[in-house]
PDB file of C-alpha atoms in Angstrom:
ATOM      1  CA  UNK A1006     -20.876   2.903  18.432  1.00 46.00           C
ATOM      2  CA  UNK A1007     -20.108   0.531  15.620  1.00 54.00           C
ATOM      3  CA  UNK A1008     -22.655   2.357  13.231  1.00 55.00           C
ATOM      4  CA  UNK A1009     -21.247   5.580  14.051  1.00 59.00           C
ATOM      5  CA  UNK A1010     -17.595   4.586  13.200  1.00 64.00           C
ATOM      6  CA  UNK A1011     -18.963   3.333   9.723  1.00 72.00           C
ATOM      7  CA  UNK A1012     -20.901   6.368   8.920  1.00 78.00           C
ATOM      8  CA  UNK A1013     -18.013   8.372   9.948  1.00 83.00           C
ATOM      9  CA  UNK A1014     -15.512   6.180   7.526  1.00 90.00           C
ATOM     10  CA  UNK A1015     -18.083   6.353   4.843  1.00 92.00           C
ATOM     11  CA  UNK A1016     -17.560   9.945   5.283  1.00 94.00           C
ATOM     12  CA  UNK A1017     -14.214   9.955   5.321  1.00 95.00           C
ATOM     13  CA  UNK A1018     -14.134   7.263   2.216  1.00 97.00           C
ATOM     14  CA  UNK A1019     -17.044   9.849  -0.166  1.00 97.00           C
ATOM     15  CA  UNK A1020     -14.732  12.784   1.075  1.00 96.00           C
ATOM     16  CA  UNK A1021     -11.711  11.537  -0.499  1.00 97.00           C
ATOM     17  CA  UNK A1022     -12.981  10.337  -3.759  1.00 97.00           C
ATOM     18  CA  UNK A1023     -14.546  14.003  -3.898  1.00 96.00           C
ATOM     19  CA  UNK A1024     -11.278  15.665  -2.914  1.00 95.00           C
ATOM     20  CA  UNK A1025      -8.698  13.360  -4.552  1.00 96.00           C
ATOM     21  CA  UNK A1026     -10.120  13.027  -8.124  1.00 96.00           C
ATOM     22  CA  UNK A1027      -8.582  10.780 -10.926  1.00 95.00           C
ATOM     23  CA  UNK A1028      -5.733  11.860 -12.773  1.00 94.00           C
ATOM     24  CA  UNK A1029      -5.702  12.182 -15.931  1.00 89.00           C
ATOM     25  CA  UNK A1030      -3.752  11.695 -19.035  1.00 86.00           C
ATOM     26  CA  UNK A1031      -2.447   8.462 -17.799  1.00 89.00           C
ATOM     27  CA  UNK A1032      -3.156   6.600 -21.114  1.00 87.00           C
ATOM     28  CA  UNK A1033      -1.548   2.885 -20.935  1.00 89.00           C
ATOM     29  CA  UNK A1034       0.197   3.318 -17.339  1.00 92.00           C
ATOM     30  CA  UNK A1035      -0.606   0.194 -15.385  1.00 96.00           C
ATOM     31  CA  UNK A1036      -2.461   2.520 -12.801  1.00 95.00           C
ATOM     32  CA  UNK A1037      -4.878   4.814 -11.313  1.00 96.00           C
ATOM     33  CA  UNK A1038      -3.747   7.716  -9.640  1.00 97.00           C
ATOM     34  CA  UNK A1039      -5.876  10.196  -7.550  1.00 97.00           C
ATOM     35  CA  UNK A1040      -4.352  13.448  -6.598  1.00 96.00           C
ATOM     36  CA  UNK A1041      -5.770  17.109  -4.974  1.00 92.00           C
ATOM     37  CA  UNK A1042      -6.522  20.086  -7.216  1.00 83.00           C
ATOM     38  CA  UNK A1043      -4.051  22.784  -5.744  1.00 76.00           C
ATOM     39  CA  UNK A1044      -1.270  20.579  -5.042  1.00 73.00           C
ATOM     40  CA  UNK A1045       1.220  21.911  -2.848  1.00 83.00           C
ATOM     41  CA  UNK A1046       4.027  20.415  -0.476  1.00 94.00           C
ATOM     42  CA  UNK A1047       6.789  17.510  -0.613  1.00 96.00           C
ATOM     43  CA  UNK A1048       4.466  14.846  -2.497  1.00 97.00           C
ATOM     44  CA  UNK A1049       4.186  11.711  -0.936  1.00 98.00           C
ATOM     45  CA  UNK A1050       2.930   8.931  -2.775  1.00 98.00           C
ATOM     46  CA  UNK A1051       1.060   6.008  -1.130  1.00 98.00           C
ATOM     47  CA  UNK A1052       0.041   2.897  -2.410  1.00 98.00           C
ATOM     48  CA  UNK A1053      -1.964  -0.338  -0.907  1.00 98.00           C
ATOM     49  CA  UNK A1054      -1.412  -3.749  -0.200  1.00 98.00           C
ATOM     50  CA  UNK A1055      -2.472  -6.884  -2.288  1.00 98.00           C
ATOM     51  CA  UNK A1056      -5.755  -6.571  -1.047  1.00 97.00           C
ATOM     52  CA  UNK A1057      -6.531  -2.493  -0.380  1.00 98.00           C
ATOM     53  CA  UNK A1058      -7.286   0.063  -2.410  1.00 98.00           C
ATOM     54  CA  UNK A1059      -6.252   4.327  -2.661  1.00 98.00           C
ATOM     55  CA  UNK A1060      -9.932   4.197  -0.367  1.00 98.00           C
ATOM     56  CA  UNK A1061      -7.624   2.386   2.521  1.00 98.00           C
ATOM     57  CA  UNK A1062      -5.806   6.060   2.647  1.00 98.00           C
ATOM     58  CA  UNK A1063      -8.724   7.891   3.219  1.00 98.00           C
ATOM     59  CA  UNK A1064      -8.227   8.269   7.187  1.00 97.00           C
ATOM     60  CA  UNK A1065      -4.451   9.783   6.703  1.00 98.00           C
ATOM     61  CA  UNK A1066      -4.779  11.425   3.858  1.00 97.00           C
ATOM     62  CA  UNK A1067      -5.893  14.779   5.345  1.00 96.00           C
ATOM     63  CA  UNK A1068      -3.892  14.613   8.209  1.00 97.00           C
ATOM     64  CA  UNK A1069      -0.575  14.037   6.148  1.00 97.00           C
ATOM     65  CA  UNK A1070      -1.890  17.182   4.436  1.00 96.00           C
ATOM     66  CA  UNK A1071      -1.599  18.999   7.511  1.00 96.00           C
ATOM     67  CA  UNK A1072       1.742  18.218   8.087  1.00 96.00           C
ATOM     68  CA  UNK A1073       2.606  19.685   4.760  1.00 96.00           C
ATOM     69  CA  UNK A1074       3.180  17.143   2.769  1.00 97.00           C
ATOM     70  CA  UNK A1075       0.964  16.593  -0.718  1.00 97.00           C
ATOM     71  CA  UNK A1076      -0.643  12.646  -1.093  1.00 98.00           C
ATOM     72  CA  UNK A1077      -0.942  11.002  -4.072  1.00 98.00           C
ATOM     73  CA  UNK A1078      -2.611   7.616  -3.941  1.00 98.00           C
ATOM     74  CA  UNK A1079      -1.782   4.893  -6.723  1.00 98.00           C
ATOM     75  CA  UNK A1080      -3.950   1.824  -7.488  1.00 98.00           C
ATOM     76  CA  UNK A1081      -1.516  -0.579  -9.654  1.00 98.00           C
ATOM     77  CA  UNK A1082      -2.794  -3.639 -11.613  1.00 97.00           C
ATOM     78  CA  UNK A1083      -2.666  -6.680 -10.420  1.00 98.00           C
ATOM     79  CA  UNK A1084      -1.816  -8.441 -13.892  1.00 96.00           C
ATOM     80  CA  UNK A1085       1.223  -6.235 -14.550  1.00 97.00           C
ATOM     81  CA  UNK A1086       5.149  -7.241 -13.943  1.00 96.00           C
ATOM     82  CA  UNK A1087       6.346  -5.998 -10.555  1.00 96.00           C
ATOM     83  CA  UNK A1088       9.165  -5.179 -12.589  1.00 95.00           C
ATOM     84  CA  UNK A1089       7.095  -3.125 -14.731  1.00 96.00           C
ATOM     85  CA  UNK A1090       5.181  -1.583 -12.010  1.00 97.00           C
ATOM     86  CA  UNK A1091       8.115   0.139 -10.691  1.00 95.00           C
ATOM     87  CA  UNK A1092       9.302   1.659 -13.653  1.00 94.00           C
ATOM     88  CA  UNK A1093       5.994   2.565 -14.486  1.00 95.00           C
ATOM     89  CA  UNK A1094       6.199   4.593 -11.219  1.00 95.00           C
ATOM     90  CA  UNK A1095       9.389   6.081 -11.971  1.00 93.00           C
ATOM     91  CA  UNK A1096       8.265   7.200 -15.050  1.00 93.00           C
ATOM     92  CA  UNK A1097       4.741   8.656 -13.497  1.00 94.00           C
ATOM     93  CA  UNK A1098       6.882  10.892 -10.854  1.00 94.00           C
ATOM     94  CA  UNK A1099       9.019  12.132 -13.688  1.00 92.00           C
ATOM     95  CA  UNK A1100       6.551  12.826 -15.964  1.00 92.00           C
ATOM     96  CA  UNK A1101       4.687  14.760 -12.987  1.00 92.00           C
ATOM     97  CA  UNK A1102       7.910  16.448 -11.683  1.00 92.00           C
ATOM     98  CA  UNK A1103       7.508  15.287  -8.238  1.00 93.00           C
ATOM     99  CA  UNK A1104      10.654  16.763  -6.623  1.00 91.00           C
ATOM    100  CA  UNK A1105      12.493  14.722  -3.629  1.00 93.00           C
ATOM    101  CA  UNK A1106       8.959  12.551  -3.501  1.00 95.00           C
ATOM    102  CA  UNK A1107       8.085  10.241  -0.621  1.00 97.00           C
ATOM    103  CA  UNK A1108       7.239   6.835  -1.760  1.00 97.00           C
ATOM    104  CA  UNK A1109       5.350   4.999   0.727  1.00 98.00           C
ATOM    105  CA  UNK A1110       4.274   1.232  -0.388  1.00 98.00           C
ATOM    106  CA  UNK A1111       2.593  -1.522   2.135  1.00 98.00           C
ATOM    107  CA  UNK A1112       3.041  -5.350   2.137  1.00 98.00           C
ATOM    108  CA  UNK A1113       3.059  -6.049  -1.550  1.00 98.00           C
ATOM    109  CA  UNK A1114       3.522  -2.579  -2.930  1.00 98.00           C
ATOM    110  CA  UNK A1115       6.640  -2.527  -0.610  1.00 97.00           C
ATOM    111  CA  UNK A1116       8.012  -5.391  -1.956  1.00 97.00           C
ATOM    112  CA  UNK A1117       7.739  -4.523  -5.836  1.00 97.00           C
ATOM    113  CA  UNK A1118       9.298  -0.806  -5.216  1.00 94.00           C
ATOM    114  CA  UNK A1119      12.392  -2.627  -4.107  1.00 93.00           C
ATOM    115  CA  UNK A1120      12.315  -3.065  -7.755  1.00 93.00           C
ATOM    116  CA  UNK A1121      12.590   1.038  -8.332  1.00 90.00           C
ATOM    117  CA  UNK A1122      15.730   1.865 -10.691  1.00 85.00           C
ATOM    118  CA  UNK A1123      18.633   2.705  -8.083  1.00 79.00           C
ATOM    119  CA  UNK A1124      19.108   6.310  -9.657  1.00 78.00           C
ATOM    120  CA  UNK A1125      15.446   7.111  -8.543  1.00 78.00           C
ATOM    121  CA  UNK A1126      15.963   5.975  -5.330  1.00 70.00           C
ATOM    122  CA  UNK A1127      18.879   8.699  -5.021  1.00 76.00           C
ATOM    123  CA  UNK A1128      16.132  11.016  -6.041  1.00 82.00           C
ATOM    124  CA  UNK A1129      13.464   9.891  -3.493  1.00 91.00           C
ATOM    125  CA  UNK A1130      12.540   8.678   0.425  1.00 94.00           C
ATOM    126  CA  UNK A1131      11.296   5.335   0.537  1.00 94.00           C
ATOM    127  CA  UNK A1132       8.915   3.965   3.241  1.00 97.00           C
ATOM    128  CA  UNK A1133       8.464   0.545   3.669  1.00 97.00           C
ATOM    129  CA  UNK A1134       4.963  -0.385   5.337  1.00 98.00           C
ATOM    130  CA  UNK A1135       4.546  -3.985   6.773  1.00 98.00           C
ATOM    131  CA  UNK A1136       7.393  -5.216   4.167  1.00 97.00           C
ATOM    132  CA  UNK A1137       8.177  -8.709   3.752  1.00 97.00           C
ATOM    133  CA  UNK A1138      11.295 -10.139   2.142  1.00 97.00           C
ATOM    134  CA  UNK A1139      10.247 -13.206  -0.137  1.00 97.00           C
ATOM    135  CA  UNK A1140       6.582 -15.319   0.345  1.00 97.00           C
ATOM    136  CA  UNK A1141       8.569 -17.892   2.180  1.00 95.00           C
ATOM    137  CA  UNK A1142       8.776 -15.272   5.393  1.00 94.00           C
ATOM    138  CA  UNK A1143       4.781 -15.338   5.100  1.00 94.00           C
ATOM    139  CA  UNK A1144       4.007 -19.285   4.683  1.00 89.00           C
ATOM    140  CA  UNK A1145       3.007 -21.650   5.725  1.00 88.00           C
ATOM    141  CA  UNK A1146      -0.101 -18.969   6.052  1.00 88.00           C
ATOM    142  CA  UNK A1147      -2.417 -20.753   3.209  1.00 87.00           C
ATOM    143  CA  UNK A1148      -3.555 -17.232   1.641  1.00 90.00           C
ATOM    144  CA  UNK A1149      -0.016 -17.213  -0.005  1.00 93.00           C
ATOM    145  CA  UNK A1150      -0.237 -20.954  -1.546  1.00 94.00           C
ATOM    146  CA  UNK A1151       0.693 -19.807  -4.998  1.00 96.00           C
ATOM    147  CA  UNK A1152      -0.814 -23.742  -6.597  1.00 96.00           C
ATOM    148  CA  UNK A1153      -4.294 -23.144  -5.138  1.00 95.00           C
ATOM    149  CA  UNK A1154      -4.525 -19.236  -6.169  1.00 97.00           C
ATOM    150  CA  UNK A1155      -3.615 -20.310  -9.631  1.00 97.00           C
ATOM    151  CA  UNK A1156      -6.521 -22.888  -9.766  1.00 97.00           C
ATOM    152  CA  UNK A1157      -9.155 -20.435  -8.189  1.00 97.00           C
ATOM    153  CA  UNK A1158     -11.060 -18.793 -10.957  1.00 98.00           C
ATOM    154  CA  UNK A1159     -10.689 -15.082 -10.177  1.00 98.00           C
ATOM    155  CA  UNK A1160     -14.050 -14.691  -9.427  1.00 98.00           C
ATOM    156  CA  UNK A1161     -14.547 -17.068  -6.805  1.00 97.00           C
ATOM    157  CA  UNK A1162     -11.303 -15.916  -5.178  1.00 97.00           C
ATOM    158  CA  UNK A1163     -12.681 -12.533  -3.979  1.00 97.00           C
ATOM    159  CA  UNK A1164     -16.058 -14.075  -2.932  1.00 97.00           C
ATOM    160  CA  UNK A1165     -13.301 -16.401  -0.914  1.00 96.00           C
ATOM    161  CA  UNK A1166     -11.734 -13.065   0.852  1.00 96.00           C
ATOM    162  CA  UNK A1167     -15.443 -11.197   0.946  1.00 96.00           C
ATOM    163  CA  UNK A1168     -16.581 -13.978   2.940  1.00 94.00           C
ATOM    164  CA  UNK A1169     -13.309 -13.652   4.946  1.00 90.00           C
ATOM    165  CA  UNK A1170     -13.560  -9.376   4.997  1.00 91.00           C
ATOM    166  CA  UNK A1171     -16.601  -9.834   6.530  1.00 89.00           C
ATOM    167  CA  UNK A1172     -15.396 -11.377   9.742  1.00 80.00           C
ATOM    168  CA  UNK A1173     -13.356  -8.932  10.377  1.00 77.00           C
ATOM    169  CA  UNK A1174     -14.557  -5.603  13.057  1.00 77.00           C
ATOM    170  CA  UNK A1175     -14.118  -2.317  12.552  1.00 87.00           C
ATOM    171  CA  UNK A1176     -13.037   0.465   9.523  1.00 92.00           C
ATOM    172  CA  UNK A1177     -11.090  -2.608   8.220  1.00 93.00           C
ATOM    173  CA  UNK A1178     -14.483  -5.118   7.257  1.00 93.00           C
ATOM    174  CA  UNK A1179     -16.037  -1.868   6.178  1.00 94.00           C
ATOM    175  CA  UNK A1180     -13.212  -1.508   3.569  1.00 96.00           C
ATOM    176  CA  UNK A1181     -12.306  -4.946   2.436  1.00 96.00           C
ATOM    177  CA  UNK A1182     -15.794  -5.479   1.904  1.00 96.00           C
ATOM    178  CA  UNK A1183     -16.419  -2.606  -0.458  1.00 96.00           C
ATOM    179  CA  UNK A1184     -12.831  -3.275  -1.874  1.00 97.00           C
ATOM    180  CA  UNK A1185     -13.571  -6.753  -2.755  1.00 97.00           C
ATOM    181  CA  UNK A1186     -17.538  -6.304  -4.023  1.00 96.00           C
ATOM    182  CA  UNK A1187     -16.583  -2.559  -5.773  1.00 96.00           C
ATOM    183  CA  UNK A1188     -13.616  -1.487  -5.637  1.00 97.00           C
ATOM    184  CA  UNK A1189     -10.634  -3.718  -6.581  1.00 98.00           C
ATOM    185  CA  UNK A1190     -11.512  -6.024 -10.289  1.00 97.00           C
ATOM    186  CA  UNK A1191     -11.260  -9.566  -8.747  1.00 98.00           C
ATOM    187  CA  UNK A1192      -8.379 -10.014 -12.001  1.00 98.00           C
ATOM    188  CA  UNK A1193      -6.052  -7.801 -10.072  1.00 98.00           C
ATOM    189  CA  UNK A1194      -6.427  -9.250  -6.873  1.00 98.00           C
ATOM    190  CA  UNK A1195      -5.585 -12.623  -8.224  1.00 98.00           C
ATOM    191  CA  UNK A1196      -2.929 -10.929 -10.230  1.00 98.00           C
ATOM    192  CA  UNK A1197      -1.280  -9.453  -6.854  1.00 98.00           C
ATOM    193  CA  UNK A1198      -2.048 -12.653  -4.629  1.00 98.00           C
ATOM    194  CA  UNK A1199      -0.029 -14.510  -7.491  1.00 98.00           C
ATOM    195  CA  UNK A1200       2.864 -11.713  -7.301  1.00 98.00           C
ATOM    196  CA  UNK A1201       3.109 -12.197  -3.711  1.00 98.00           C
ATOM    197  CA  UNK A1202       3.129 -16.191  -3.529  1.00 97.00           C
ATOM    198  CA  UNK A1203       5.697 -15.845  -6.064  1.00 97.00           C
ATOM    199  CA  UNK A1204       7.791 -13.386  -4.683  1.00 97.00           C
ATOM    200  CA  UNK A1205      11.462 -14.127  -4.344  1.00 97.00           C
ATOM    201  CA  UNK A1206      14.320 -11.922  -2.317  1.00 96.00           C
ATOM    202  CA  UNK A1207      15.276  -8.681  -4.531  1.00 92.00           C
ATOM    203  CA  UNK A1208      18.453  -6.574  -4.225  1.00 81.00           C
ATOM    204  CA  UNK A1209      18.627  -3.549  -2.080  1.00 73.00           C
ATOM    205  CA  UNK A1210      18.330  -0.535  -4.985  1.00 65.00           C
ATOM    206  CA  UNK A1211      18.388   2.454  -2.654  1.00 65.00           C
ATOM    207  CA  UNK A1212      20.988   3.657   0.592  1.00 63.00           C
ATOM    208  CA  UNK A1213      19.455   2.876   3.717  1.00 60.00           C
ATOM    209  CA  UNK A1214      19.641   6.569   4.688  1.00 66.00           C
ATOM    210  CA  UNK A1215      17.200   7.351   1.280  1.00 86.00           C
ATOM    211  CA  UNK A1216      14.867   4.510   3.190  1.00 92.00           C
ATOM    212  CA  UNK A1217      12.849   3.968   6.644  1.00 95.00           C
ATOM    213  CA  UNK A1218      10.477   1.329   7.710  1.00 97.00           C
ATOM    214  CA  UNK A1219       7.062   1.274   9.365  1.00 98.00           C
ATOM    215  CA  UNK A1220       6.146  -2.187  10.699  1.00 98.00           C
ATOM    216  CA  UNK A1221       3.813  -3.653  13.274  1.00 98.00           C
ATOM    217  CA  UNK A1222       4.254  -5.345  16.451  1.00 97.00           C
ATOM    218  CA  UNK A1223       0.426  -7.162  15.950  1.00 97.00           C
ATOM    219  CA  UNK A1224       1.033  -7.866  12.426  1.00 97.00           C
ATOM    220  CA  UNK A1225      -0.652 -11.025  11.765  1.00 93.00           C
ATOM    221  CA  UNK A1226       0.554 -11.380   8.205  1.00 95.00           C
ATOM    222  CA  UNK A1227       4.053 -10.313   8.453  1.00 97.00           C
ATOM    223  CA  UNK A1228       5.214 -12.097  11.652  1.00 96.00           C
ATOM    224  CA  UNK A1229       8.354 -10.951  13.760  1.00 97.00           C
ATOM    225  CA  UNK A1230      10.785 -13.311  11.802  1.00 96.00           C
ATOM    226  CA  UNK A1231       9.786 -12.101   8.748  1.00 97.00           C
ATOM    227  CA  UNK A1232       9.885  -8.114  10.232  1.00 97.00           C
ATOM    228  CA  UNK A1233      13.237  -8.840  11.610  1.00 97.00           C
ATOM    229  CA  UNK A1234      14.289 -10.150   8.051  1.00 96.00           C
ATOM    230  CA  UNK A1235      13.227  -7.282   6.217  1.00 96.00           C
ATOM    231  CA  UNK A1236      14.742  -4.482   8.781  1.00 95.00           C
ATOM    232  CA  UNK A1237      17.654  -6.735   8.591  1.00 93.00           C
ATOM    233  CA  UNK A1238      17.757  -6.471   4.485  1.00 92.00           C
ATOM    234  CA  UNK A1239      17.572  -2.756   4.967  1.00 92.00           C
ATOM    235  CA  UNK A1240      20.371  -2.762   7.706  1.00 89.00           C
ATOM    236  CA  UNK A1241      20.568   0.788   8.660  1.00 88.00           C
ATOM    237  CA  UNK A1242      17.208   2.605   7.494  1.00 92.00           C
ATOM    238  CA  UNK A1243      15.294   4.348  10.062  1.00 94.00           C
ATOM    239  CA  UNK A1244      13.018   2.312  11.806  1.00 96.00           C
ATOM    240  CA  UNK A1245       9.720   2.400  13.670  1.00 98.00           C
ATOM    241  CA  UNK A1246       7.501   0.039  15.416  1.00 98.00           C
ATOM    242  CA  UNK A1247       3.694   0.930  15.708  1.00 98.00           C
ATOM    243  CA  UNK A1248       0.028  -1.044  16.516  1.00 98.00           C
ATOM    244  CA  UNK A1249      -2.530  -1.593  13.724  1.00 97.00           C
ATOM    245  CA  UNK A1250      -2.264  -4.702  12.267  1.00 96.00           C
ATOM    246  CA  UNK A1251      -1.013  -5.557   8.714  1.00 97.00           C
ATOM    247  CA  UNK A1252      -3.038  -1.661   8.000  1.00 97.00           C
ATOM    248  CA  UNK A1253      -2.255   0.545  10.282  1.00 98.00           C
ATOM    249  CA  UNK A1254      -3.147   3.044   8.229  1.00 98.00           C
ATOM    250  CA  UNK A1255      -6.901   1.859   8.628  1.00 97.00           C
ATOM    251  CA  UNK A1256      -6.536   0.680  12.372  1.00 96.00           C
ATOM    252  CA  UNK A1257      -4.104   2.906  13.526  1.00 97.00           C
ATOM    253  CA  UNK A1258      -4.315   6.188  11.628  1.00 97.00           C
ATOM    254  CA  UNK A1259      -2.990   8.535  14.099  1.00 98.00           C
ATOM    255  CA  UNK A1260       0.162   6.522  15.213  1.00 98.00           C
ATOM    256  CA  UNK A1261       1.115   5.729  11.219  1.00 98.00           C
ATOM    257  CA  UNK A1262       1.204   9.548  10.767  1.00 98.00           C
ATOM    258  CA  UNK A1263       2.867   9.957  13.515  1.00 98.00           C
ATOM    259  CA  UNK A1264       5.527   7.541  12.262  1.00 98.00           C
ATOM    260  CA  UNK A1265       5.643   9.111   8.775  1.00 98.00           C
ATOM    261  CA  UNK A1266       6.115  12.710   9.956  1.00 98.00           C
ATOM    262  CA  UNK A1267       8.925  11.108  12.632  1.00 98.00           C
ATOM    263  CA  UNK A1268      10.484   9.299   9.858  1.00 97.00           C
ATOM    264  CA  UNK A1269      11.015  12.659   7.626  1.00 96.00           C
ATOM    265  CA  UNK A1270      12.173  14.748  10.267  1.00 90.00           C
TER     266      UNK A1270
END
């Protein structure tokens, strides 16, 4: 059963790399973006965690499709400014001319787009995935001990969360594996574990009715104090609770549709 969930995801994984090619004419933007040919529908753009990559999309991507909405994934360097990151992204969806886009970030990408200009935010629906407030709502967890990620050459640090990857079961090994031994340059990891054990409390940019919230009752990473501190920061948003772990959209790709397409209703 196991080897026919992987060859199934590997599927899944070689069918959107084929479907969702790079974009180009990015030139000196601090990330990758993969998009359809024959774009149509409200755009909705989804980025990973710390430690994911577009790839982690692969199982949602198709069905989000389906409920007419157009996904466009973003990888986003590790070594770059949060602060940067977002207006990078706020210059990408202008310079595209996504109208009334759907922003979707997870765990660390949903703490830096708090960082989005507030006129933007007027512009656009923001999803928060698994959000966290500031690194002290994920400690004492020793994977966000900003003194020892500093000292690990970046190297050794993804052979540190390979080894860890591959304890996990399911889609999820599958894809932190190949993230951390292909996918994801071990600088940028470090880069975004740094961002994240740094991370401090940022003021709210966007209304709460231009925002919504996906989080996770199993979330390992982001615990309930930390969930209830973040819904809390966004007082008012939209809200829904799902299974799946800190990646639901890799352990629970049905129900994290499900709470997209409830969330734009």
């Amino acid at each position: 059963m196991q080897h026919d969930q992987h060859a199934a995801l590997k599927d899944a994984v070689a069918s959107f790399r084929d479907r969702y090619p790079l974009v180009d004419g990015l030139d000196g933007a601090p990330f990758k973006v993969r998009r359809q040919d024959g774009r149509q529908g409200r755009p909705i753009v989804l980025m990973p965690g710390a430690s994911g990559t577009a790839e982690f999309f692969s199982l949602v991507v198709e069905p989000l499709r389906e409920l007419g909405l157009d996904p466009i994934t973003i990888d986003y360097a590790g070594t770059v400014a949060p602060g940067r990151l977002a207006s990078a992204l706020a210059d990408f969806v202008k310079a595209a001319e996504l109208e009334a886009p759907v922003i979707l970030g997870c765990s660390y990408s949903a703490w830096w787009m708090q960082l989005l200009p507030a006129e933007f935010a007027q512009e656009a629906t923001l999803i928060f995935s698994n959000g966290f407030v500031e690194v002290a709502d994920l400690l004492p967890n020793p994977l966000f001990d900003a003194a020892i990620i500093d000292a690990t050459p970046a190297d050794e640090l993804q052979v540190q969360w390979l080894e860890r990857a591959q304890g996990q079961q399911g889609p999820l090994a599958y894809l932190l594996c190949q993230a951390m031994s292909a996918w994801l340059p071990a600088e940028d990891l470090k880069g975004r574990l740094l961002h994240v054990a740094r991370s401090e409390a940022l003021p709210r940019q966007a209304p709460s009715g231009r925002a919504a919230i996906i989080d996770c009752e199993d979330d390992a990473l982001v615990g309930a104090m930390a969930r209830t501190r973040f819904r809390t920061a966004w007082s008012g948003a939209p809200h829904i609770e799902i299974g799946g772990g800190h990646y639901p959209y890799v352990n629970n790709p049905d129900g994290f549709v499900r709470a997209v397409s409830a969330l734009l209703e």
